[in-house]
Amino acid sequence: MRCDVLTLFPQLLEAFRRTGVLGRAVESGLVEIAVHDLRDWAGNRWGQVDDEPYGGGAGMVIMAPPVLRAVRAIEAMDPRPARTIVLTPRGRVFDQALAAELAQAPRMVLLCGRYEGFDERVTAILEPEEVSIGDFILGGGEVAAMAVIEAVARLVPGVVGDPASVEEDSFFAGLLDHPSYTRPPEVEGHAVPKVLRSGHHERIRRWRLEEAVRATVARRPDLLERHWNEYTDEVRAIVRRFAPELAARLGRDGR
Ligand code: ADE
C-alpha cells in the first residue's frame, strides 16, 4: 500500500513513518509513505499557499490552485488508483470498518488542511472523500492523517508481526478491549485475576470475552447497537446476561 500525504508540515510525519511497527513496514516495503510539502506547488517565490477568506473573518484559507496542482502531480506519480481523502472535522467519522476498507486499496492520498481549511473549490473540483477522526477540532489534518495511516497499515497483511493480534482484534470487533496484566503478580494489594494464571486457554478466552462485553456495556453501549449484527451468538448471549433489557431491544429491532 502506498500513502501520499500532502501537508504544510512535512516534518510532523518524519519520526512517525520511521518508528515502530510502521517504521518496519516502511523499511520492508510493505507500506510506502511519501510526504509532500504543499509549498512546493505554491505559485509564487515565497511559497505562499494561503490567503484571507472572502467575506472576512478569522484565520486563513488554503488556496485551491496549489492544492489542485499538487494532487494532480501526486496522483500521477503512481499509476494505481488512489482513494483521495481530505482530513476534516466535517467528514465521515473514521472507524475500524473504514480502516478495513482503506486497507484493501492500493493507494491513499491524504490531504491535510490547516487554518480554516481548503478553499471549497478543492472539494468541488477534486471530489475527494472527507474523513474526520472525531468530533473535536485539531489545528490541522496531520495528526488525523497519522491516526488513519496507523490504523490502516496494521491491517495490511504482514505489517503486524503476529497475525494473531490482528485476528484477535476482529474476534473482539465492536467490543472494548479486555483488561491486560503483566508481572509482578501483585501490585499494592491488587492481584492478577486467578484465571489468567491458570494456564487454561478456554477459560482465559471466555474470561476475556466476558470482560470485553462487560466493559462495553458499562462504557460504550452505543457500540453494542452499532455492531449487534456482527456479533457471534456467544457474544450476544453474554450481552443478554449483563444487559438483558438492552439485548432484548436490539434482538427485537432485528438490527
Ligand atoms: N482537522 C481538524 N480537525 C480534524 C478532525 N477532528 N478530524 C480530521 N481532520 C481534522
PDB file of C-alpha atoms and ligand atoms in Angstrom:
ATOM      1  CA  MET A   1       0.000   0.000   0.000  1.00  0.00           C
ATOM      2  CA  ARG A   2       1.189   3.483  -0.811  1.00  0.00           C
ATOM      3  CA  CYS A   3       0.203   6.558   1.246  1.00  0.00           C
ATOM      4  CA  ASP A   4       0.897  10.051  -0.004  1.00  0.00           C
ATOM      5  CA  VAL A   5       0.482  12.867   2.495  1.00  0.00           C
ATOM      6  CA  LEU A   6       0.170  16.472   1.353  1.00  0.00           C
ATOM      7  CA  THR A   7       0.934  18.868   4.202  1.00  0.00           C
ATOM      8  CA  LEU A   8       2.361  22.252   5.188  1.00  0.00           C
ATOM      9  CA  PHE A   9       4.333  20.495   7.962  1.00  0.00           C
ATOM     10  CA  PRO A  10       6.127  17.517   6.408  1.00  0.00           C
ATOM     11  CA  GLN A  11       8.443  17.277   9.417  1.00  0.00           C
ATOM     12  CA  LEU A  12       5.493  16.203  11.576  1.00  0.00           C
ATOM     13  CA  LEU A  13       5.364  12.918   9.673  1.00  0.00           C
ATOM     14  CA  GLU A  14       9.101  12.208   9.816  1.00  0.00           C
ATOM     15  CA  ALA A  15       9.525  10.398  13.147  1.00  0.00           C
ATOM     16  CA  PHE A  16       6.118   8.818  12.660  1.00  0.00           C
ATOM     17  CA  ARG A  17       6.990   6.998   9.472  1.00  0.00           C
ATOM     18  CA  ARG A  18      10.340   5.791  10.784  1.00  0.00           C
ATOM     19  CA  THR A  19       9.187   4.460  14.166  1.00  0.00           C
ATOM     20  CA  GLY A  20       7.925   1.146  15.500  1.00  0.00           C
ATOM     21  CA  VAL A  21       5.714  -1.299  13.638  1.00  0.00           C
ATOM     22  CA  LEU A  22       5.019   1.228  10.878  1.00  0.00           C
ATOM     23  CA  GLY A  23       8.726   2.073  10.538  1.00  0.00           C
ATOM     24  CA  ARG A  24       9.490  -1.610   9.963  1.00  0.00           C
ATOM     25  CA  ALA A  25       6.652  -1.899   7.449  1.00  0.00           C
ATOM     26  CA  VAL A  26       8.080   1.063   5.538  1.00  0.00           C
ATOM     27  CA  GLU A  27      11.597  -0.358   5.668  1.00  0.00           C
ATOM     28  CA  SER A  28      10.464  -3.739   4.370  1.00  0.00           C
ATOM     29  CA  GLY A  29       8.448  -2.122   1.570  1.00  0.00           C
ATOM     30  CA  LEU A  30       5.029  -3.353   2.743  1.00  0.00           C
ATOM     31  CA  VAL A  31       3.928   0.251   3.184  1.00  0.00           C
ATOM     32  CA  GLU A  32       5.241   3.262   1.323  1.00  0.00           C
ATOM     33  CA  ILE A  33       4.725   6.698   2.859  1.00  0.00           C
ATOM     34  CA  ALA A  34       5.541   9.664   0.638  1.00  0.00           C
ATOM     35  CA  VAL A  35       5.285  13.070   2.285  1.00  0.00           C
ATOM     36  CA  HIS A  36       4.870  16.169   0.115  1.00  0.00           C
ATOM     37  CA  ASP A  37       5.218  19.815   1.103  1.00  0.00           C
ATOM     38  CA  LEU A  38       2.323  21.836  -0.304  1.00  0.00           C
ATOM     39  CA  ARG A  39       4.660  24.832  -0.616  1.00  0.00           C
ATOM     40  CA  ASP A  40       6.451  23.003  -3.447  1.00  0.00           C
ATOM     41  CA  TRP A  41       3.361  23.782  -5.525  1.00  0.00           C
ATOM     42  CA  ALA A  42       2.950  27.413  -4.434  1.00  0.00           C
ATOM     43  CA  GLY A  43       2.573  29.684  -7.410  1.00  0.00           C
ATOM     44  CA  ASN A  44       4.986  32.297  -6.060  1.00  0.00           C
ATOM     45  CA  ARG A  45       8.601  32.565  -4.988  1.00  0.00           C
ATOM     46  CA  TRP A  46       7.902  32.984  -1.273  1.00  0.00           C
ATOM     47  CA  GLY A  47       5.830  29.815  -1.005  1.00  0.00           C
ATOM     48  CA  GLN A  48       2.555  31.412  -0.024  1.00  0.00           C
ATOM     49  CA  VAL A  49      -0.306  28.924  -0.194  1.00  0.00           C
ATOM     50  CA  ASP A  50      -2.960  30.615   1.960  1.00  0.00           C
ATOM     51  CA  ASP A  51      -4.893  33.860   1.873  1.00  0.00           C
ATOM     52  CA  GLU A  52      -7.603  35.768   3.718  1.00  0.00           C
ATOM     53  CA  PRO A  53     -11.170  34.466   3.480  1.00  0.00           C
ATOM     54  CA  TYR A  54     -13.567  36.255   1.136  1.00  0.00           C
ATOM     55  CA  GLY A  55     -16.231  37.855   3.305  1.00  0.00           C
ATOM     56  CA  GLY A  56     -13.809  38.420   6.144  1.00  0.00           C
ATOM     57  CA  GLY A  57     -13.393  36.600   9.402  1.00  0.00           C
ATOM     58  CA  ALA A  58     -10.624  34.995  11.387  1.00  0.00           C
ATOM     59  CA  GLY A  59      -7.979  32.679  10.017  1.00  0.00           C
ATOM     60  CA  MET A  60      -6.554  31.937   6.628  1.00  0.00           C
ATOM     61  CA  VAL A  61      -7.808  29.674   3.854  1.00  0.00           C
ATOM     62  CA  ILE A  62      -5.560  27.420   1.789  1.00  0.00           C
ATOM     63  CA  MET A  63      -5.802  28.448  -1.863  1.00  0.00           C
ATOM     64  CA  ALA A  64      -7.214  25.985  -4.381  1.00  0.00           C
ATOM     65  CA  PRO A  65      -4.648  26.250  -7.242  1.00  0.00           C
ATOM     66  CA  PRO A  66      -1.602  24.912  -5.294  1.00  0.00           C
ATOM     67  CA  VAL A  67      -3.671  22.030  -3.909  1.00  0.00           C
ATOM     68  CA  LEU A  68      -5.037  21.130  -7.352  1.00  0.00           C
ATOM     69  CA  ARG A  69      -1.537  21.194  -8.861  1.00  0.00           C
ATOM     70  CA  ALA A  70      -0.141  19.121  -6.003  1.00  0.00           C
ATOM     71  CA  VAL A  71      -2.862  16.467  -6.006  1.00  0.00           C
ATOM     72  CA  ARG A  72      -2.680  16.018  -9.777  1.00  0.00           C
ATOM     73  CA  ALA A  73       1.113  15.719  -9.660  1.00  0.00           C
ATOM     74  CA  ILE A  74       0.986  13.277  -6.739  1.00  0.00           C
ATOM     75  CA  GLU A  75      -1.718  11.129  -8.321  1.00  0.00           C
ATOM     76  CA  ALA A  76       0.413  10.924 -11.478  1.00  0.00           C
ATOM     77  CA  MET A  77       3.421   9.615  -9.503  1.00  0.00           C
ATOM     78  CA  ASP A  78       1.934   6.110  -9.430  1.00  0.00           C
ATOM     79  CA  PRO A  79      -0.475   4.517 -11.907  1.00  0.00           C
ATOM     80  CA  ARG A  80      -2.540   2.716  -9.269  1.00  0.00           C
ATOM     81  CA  PRO A  81      -5.908   4.306  -8.448  1.00  0.00           C
ATOM     82  CA  ALA A  82      -5.923   6.253  -5.186  1.00  0.00           C
ATOM     83  CA  ARG A  83      -8.544   6.986  -2.558  1.00  0.00           C
ATOM     84  CA  THR A  84      -8.076  10.734  -2.204  1.00  0.00           C
ATOM     85  CA  ILE A  85      -9.094  11.890   1.251  1.00  0.00           C
ATOM     86  CA  VAL A  86      -9.289  15.280   2.955  1.00  0.00           C
ATOM     87  CA  LEU A  87      -8.959  15.158   6.742  1.00  0.00           C
ATOM     88  CA  THR A  88     -11.613  17.473   8.101  1.00  0.00           C
ATOM     89  CA  PRO A  89     -13.969  17.576  11.077  1.00  0.00           C
ATOM     90  CA  ARG A  90     -16.921  17.671   8.662  1.00  0.00           C
ATOM     91  CA  GLY A  91     -16.059  14.273   7.164  1.00  0.00           C
ATOM     92  CA  ARG A  92     -17.338  10.750   7.716  1.00  0.00           C
ATOM     93  CA  VAL A  93     -16.188   9.665  11.162  1.00  0.00           C
ATOM     94  CA  PHE A  94     -13.294   7.232  10.874  1.00  0.00           C
ATOM     95  CA  ASP A  95     -13.778   3.788  12.383  1.00  0.00           C
ATOM     96  CA  GLN A  96     -12.424   0.252  12.099  1.00  0.00           C
ATOM     97  CA  ALA A  97     -14.786  -0.562   9.210  1.00  0.00           C
ATOM     98  CA  LEU A  98     -13.397   2.331   7.155  1.00  0.00           C
ATOM     99  CA  ALA A  99      -9.847   1.314   8.133  1.00  0.00           C
ATOM    100  CA  ALA A 100     -10.540  -2.194   6.816  1.00  0.00           C
ATOM    101  CA  GLU A 101     -11.962  -0.777   3.603  1.00  0.00           C
ATOM    102  CA  LEU A 102      -8.964   1.514   3.039  1.00  0.00           C
ATOM    103  CA  ALA A 103      -6.540  -1.338   3.726  1.00  0.00           C
ATOM    104  CA  GLN A 104      -7.912  -3.004   0.568  1.00  0.00           C
ATOM    105  CA  ALA A 105      -6.914  -0.039  -1.602  1.00  0.00           C
ATOM    106  CA  PRO A 106      -3.511   0.078  -3.288  1.00  0.00           C
ATOM    107  CA  ARG A 107      -3.133   3.804  -2.572  1.00  0.00           C
ATOM    108  CA  MET A 108      -4.390   6.637  -0.389  1.00  0.00           C
ATOM    109  CA  VAL A 109      -3.643  10.319  -0.926  1.00  0.00           C
ATOM    110  CA  LEU A 110      -4.257  12.226   2.314  1.00  0.00           C
ATOM    111  CA  LEU A 111      -4.713  15.992   2.234  1.00  0.00           C
ATOM    112  CA  CYS A 112      -4.017  17.799   5.500  1.00  0.00           C
ATOM    113  CA  GLY A 113      -5.578  21.218   5.941  1.00  0.00           C
ATOM    114  CA  ARG A 114      -4.514  23.928   8.387  1.00  0.00           C
ATOM    115  CA  TYR A 115      -6.069  27.243   9.353  1.00  0.00           C
ATOM    116  CA  GLU A 116      -9.692  27.476   8.197  1.00  0.00           C
ATOM    117  CA  GLY A 117      -9.246  24.611   5.756  1.00  0.00           C
ATOM    118  CA  PHE A 118      -9.123  24.477   1.970  1.00  0.00           C
ATOM    119  CA  ASP A 119     -10.903  26.760  -0.453  1.00  0.00           C
ATOM    120  CA  GLU A 120     -14.212  24.993  -1.099  1.00  0.00           C
ATOM    121  CA  ARG A 121     -13.371  24.622  -4.795  1.00  0.00           C
ATOM    122  CA  VAL A 122     -10.802  21.955  -3.876  1.00  0.00           C
ATOM    123  CA  THR A 123     -13.750  19.809  -2.820  1.00  0.00           C
ATOM    124  CA  ALA A 124     -15.931  20.871  -5.751  1.00  0.00           C
ATOM    125  CA  ILE A 125     -13.269  20.045  -8.329  1.00  0.00           C
ATOM    126  CA  LEU A 126     -11.470  17.002  -6.891  1.00  0.00           C
ATOM    127  CA  GLU A 127     -14.476  15.474  -5.125  1.00  0.00           C
ATOM    128  CA  PRO A 128     -12.284  13.830  -2.515  1.00  0.00           C
ATOM    129  CA  GLU A 129     -13.643  11.733   0.329  1.00  0.00           C
ATOM    130  CA  GLU A 130     -13.828  13.643   3.602  1.00  0.00           C
ATOM    131  CA  VAL A 131     -12.816  11.894   6.814  1.00  0.00           C
ATOM    132  CA  SER A 132     -12.896  13.086  10.432  1.00  0.00           C
ATOM    133  CA  ILE A 133     -11.251  11.288  13.331  1.00  0.00           C
ATOM    134  CA  GLY A 134     -13.841  12.552  15.805  1.00  0.00           C
ATOM    135  CA  ASP A 135     -15.955  15.429  16.976  1.00  0.00           C
ATOM    136  CA  PHE A 136     -13.213  17.798  18.033  1.00  0.00           C
ATOM    137  CA  ILE A 137     -11.144  20.397  16.205  1.00  0.00           C
ATOM    138  CA  LEU A 138      -7.447  19.838  15.608  1.00  0.00           C
ATOM    139  CA  GLY A 139      -5.089  22.552  14.419  1.00  0.00           C
ATOM    140  CA  GLY A 140      -4.670  20.630  11.194  1.00  0.00           C
ATOM    141  CA  GLY A 141      -5.138  17.305   9.486  1.00  0.00           C
ATOM    142  CA  GLU A 142      -1.670  15.874  10.149  1.00  0.00           C
ATOM    143  CA  VAL A 143      -2.435  14.129  13.435  1.00  0.00           C
ATOM    144  CA  ALA A 144      -5.649  12.810  11.891  1.00  0.00           C
ATOM    145  CA  ALA A 145      -3.723  11.530   8.848  1.00  0.00           C
ATOM    146  CA  MET A 146      -1.297   9.725  11.141  1.00  0.00           C
ATOM    147  CA  ALA A 147      -4.192   8.103  13.006  1.00  0.00           C
ATOM    148  CA  VAL A 148      -5.689   6.913   9.707  1.00  0.00           C
ATOM    149  CA  ILE A 149      -2.360   5.628   8.379  1.00  0.00           C
ATOM    150  CA  GLU A 150      -1.567   3.751  11.589  1.00  0.00           C
ATOM    151  CA  ALA A 151      -4.977   2.071  11.787  1.00  0.00           C
ATOM    152  CA  VAL A 152      -4.944   1.153   8.083  1.00  0.00           C
ATOM    153  CA  ALA A 153      -1.316  -0.014   7.909  1.00  0.00           C
ATOM    154  CA  ARG A 154      -1.699  -2.549  10.689  1.00  0.00           C
ATOM    155  CA  LEU A 155      -4.408  -4.248   8.628  1.00  0.00           C
ATOM    156  CA  VAL A 156      -2.073  -4.686   5.657  1.00  0.00           C
ATOM    157  CA  PRO A 157      -1.009  -8.356   5.708  1.00  0.00           C
ATOM    158  CA  GLY A 158       2.479  -8.791   7.181  1.00  0.00           C
ATOM    159  CA  VAL A 159       2.688  -5.408   8.918  1.00  0.00           C
ATOM    160  CA  VAL A 160       1.825  -6.691  12.385  1.00  0.00           C
ATOM    161  CA  GLY A 161       4.320  -9.470  13.052  1.00  0.00           C
ATOM    162  CA  ASP A 162       1.956 -11.710  14.996  1.00  0.00           C
ATOM    163  CA  PRO A 163      -1.191 -12.138  12.863  1.00  0.00           C
ATOM    164  CA  ALA A 164      -2.928 -13.474  15.985  1.00  0.00           C
ATOM    165  CA  SER A 165      -3.128  -9.939  17.338  1.00  0.00           C
ATOM    166  CA  VAL A 166      -4.973  -8.657  14.243  1.00  0.00           C
ATOM    167  CA  GLU A 167      -7.206 -11.750  14.284  1.00  0.00           C
ATOM    168  CA  GLU A 168      -7.899 -11.107  17.936  1.00  0.00           C
ATOM    169  CA  ASP A 169      -8.931  -7.554  17.033  1.00  0.00           C
ATOM    170  CA  SER A 170     -11.523  -8.926  14.645  1.00  0.00           C
ATOM    171  CA  PHE A 171     -12.678 -11.521  17.176  1.00  0.00           C
ATOM    172  CA  PHE A 172     -13.289  -8.639  19.552  1.00  0.00           C
ATOM    173  CA  ALA A 173     -14.637  -6.321  16.812  1.00  0.00           C
ATOM    174  CA  GLY A 174     -17.215  -3.885  18.130  1.00  0.00           C
ATOM    175  CA  LEU A 175     -16.161  -4.521  21.737  1.00  0.00           C
ATOM    176  CA  LEU A 176     -13.799  -2.637  24.009  1.00  0.00           C
ATOM    177  CA  ASP A 177     -10.580  -4.347  24.974  1.00  0.00           C
ATOM    178  CA  HIS A 178     -10.439  -6.726  27.932  1.00  0.00           C
ATOM    179  CA  PRO A 179      -8.042  -5.801  30.774  1.00  0.00           C
ATOM    180  CA  SER A 180      -4.428  -6.983  30.493  1.00  0.00           C
ATOM    181  CA  TYR A 181      -1.868  -7.771  33.194  1.00  0.00           C
ATOM    182  CA  THR A 182       1.846  -8.476  33.339  1.00  0.00           C
ATOM    183  CA  ARG A 183       4.371  -9.120  36.150  1.00  0.00           C
ATOM    184  CA  PRO A 184       4.507  -8.653  39.063  1.00  0.00           C
ATOM    185  CA  PRO A 185       1.556 -10.799  40.176  1.00  0.00           C
ATOM    186  CA  GLU A 186       0.560  -8.323  42.863  1.00  0.00           C
ATOM    187  CA  VAL A 187       0.738  -4.503  42.907  1.00  0.00           C
ATOM    188  CA  GLU A 188      -0.208  -2.631  46.106  1.00  0.00           C
ATOM    189  CA  GLY A 189      -2.672  -5.312  47.124  1.00  0.00           C
ATOM    190  CA  HIS A 190      -4.173  -5.713  43.609  1.00  0.00           C
ATOM    191  CA  ALA A 191      -3.670  -9.264  42.381  1.00  0.00           C
ATOM    192  CA  VAL A 192      -3.845 -10.572  38.821  1.00  0.00           C
ATOM    193  CA  PRO A 193      -7.166 -12.418  38.278  1.00  0.00           C
ATOM    194  CA  LYS A 194      -6.552 -16.096  39.079  1.00  0.00           C
ATOM    195  CA  VAL A 195      -7.945 -17.402  35.800  1.00  0.00           C
ATOM    196  CA  LEU A 196      -5.151 -15.666  33.852  1.00  0.00           C
ATOM    197  CA  ARG A 197      -2.554 -17.683  35.741  1.00  0.00           C
ATOM    198  CA  SER A 198      -4.437 -20.967  35.389  1.00  0.00           C
ATOM    199  CA  GLY A 199      -2.959 -21.900  32.014  1.00  0.00           C
ATOM    200  CA  HIS A 200      -6.472 -22.973  30.998  1.00  0.00           C
ATOM    201  CA  HIS A 201      -6.776 -21.496  27.483  1.00  0.00           C
ATOM    202  CA  GLU A 202     -10.508 -21.927  27.041  1.00  0.00           C
ATOM    203  CA  ARG A 203     -11.315 -20.379  30.423  1.00  0.00           C
ATOM    204  CA  ILE A 204      -8.968 -17.467  29.670  1.00  0.00           C
ATOM    205  CA  ARG A 205     -10.577 -16.871  26.278  1.00  0.00           C
ATOM    206  CA  ARG A 206     -14.014 -16.909  27.881  1.00  0.00           C
ATOM    207  CA  TRP A 207     -12.972 -14.568  30.726  1.00  0.00           C
ATOM    208  CA  ARG A 208     -11.509 -12.064  28.253  1.00  0.00           C
ATOM    209  CA  LEU A 209     -14.610 -12.113  26.118  1.00  0.00           C
ATOM    210  CA  GLU A 210     -16.847 -11.578  29.157  1.00  0.00           C
ATOM    211  CA  GLU A 211     -14.682  -8.712  30.393  1.00  0.00           C
ATOM    212  CA  ALA A 212     -14.742  -7.120  26.923  1.00  0.00           C
ATOM    213  CA  VAL A 213     -18.546  -7.303  26.896  1.00  0.00           C
ATOM    214  CA  ARG A 214     -18.757  -6.045  30.491  1.00  0.00           C
ATOM    215  CA  ALA A 215     -16.597  -3.004  29.651  1.00  0.00           C
ATOM    216  CA  THR A 216     -18.607  -2.278  26.505  1.00  0.00           C
ATOM    217  CA  VAL A 217     -21.959  -2.498  28.306  1.00  0.00           C
ATOM    218  CA  ALA A 218     -20.717  -0.158  31.030  1.00  0.00           C
ATOM    219  CA  ARG A 219     -18.815   2.379  28.930  1.00  0.00           C
ATOM    220  CA  ARG A 220     -19.951   2.249  25.302  1.00  0.00           C
ATOM    221  CA  PRO A 221     -23.435   0.754  24.970  1.00  0.00           C
ATOM    222  CA  ASP A 222     -23.687   2.633  21.641  1.00  0.00           C
ATOM    223  CA  LEU A 223     -21.168   0.139  20.227  1.00  0.00           C
ATOM    224  CA  LEU A 224     -23.497  -2.746  21.089  1.00  0.00           C
ATOM    225  CA  GLU A 225     -26.211  -1.146  18.980  1.00  0.00           C
ATOM    226  CA  ARG A 226     -23.923  -0.481  16.059  1.00  0.00           C
ATOM    227  CA  HIS A 227     -22.318  -3.904  15.978  1.00  0.00           C
ATOM    228  CA  TRP A 228     -25.152  -6.169  17.167  1.00  0.00           C
ATOM    229  CA  ASN A 229     -25.475  -7.743  13.705  1.00  0.00           C
ATOM    230  CA  GLU A 230     -21.795  -8.653  13.569  1.00  0.00           C
ATOM    231  CA  TYR A 231     -21.561 -10.300  16.976  1.00  0.00           C
ATOM    232  CA  THR A 232     -21.284 -14.054  17.361  1.00  0.00           C
ATOM    233  CA  ASP A 233     -24.038 -15.939  19.205  1.00  0.00           C
ATOM    234  CA  GLU A 234     -21.614 -16.288  22.102  1.00  0.00           C
ATOM    235  CA  VAL A 235     -21.155 -12.512  22.412  1.00  0.00           C
ATOM    236  CA  ARG A 236     -24.915 -11.901  22.178  1.00  0.00           C
ATOM    237  CA  ALA A 237     -25.551 -14.448  24.916  1.00  0.00           C
ATOM    238  CA  ILE A 238     -23.079 -12.672  27.208  1.00  0.00           C
ATOM    239  CA  VAL A 239     -24.709  -9.294  26.459  1.00  0.00           C
ATOM    240  CA  ARG A 240     -28.079 -10.870  27.352  1.00  0.00           C
ATOM    241  CA  ARG A 241     -26.659 -11.864  30.732  1.00  0.00           C
ATOM    242  CA  PHE A 242     -25.090  -8.470  31.503  1.00  0.00           C
ATOM    243  CA  ALA A 243     -27.731  -6.185  29.950  1.00  0.00           C
ATOM    244  CA  PRO A 244     -30.928  -8.186  29.384  1.00  0.00           C
ATOM    245  CA  GLU A 245     -33.116  -5.191  28.568  1.00  0.00           C
ATOM    246  CA  LEU A 246     -30.719  -3.743  26.016  1.00  0.00           C
ATOM    247  CA  ALA A 247     -30.199  -7.177  24.416  1.00  0.00           C
ATOM    248  CA  ALA A 248     -33.947  -7.728  24.202  1.00  0.00           C
ATOM    249  CA  ARG A 249     -34.418  -4.415  22.456  1.00  0.00           C
ATOM    250  CA  LEU A 250     -31.572  -4.993  19.997  1.00  0.00           C
ATOM    251  CA  GLY A 251     -32.824  -8.508  19.248  1.00  0.00           C
ATOM    252  CA  ARG A 252     -36.357  -7.239  18.695  1.00  0.00           C
ATOM    253  CA  ASP A 253     -35.292  -4.438  16.385  1.00  0.00           C
ATOM    254  CA  GLY A 254     -33.553  -7.090  14.323  1.00  0.00           C
ATOM    255  CA  ARG A 255     -30.535  -4.884  13.802  1.00  0.00           C
TER     256      ARG A 255
HETATM  257  N1  ADE B   1      -8.754  18.562  11.074  1.00  0.00           N
HETATM  258  C1  ADE B   1      -9.120  19.308  12.137  1.00  0.00           C
HETATM  259  N2  ADE B   1      -9.858  18.606  12.978  1.00  0.00           N
HETATM  260  C2  ADE B   1      -9.973  17.341  12.462  1.00  0.00           C
HETATM  261  C3  ADE B   1     -10.623  16.157  12.864  1.00  0.00           C
HETATM  262  N3  ADE B   1     -11.325  16.079  14.004  1.00  0.00           N
HETATM  263  N4  ADE B   1     -10.530  15.079  12.066  1.00  0.00           N
HETATM  264  C4  ADE B   1      -9.857  15.142  10.903  1.00  0.00           C
HETATM  265  N5  ADE B   1      -9.220  16.231  10.476  1.00  0.00           N
HETATM  266  C5  ADE B   1      -9.272  17.332  11.235  1.00  0.00           C
END
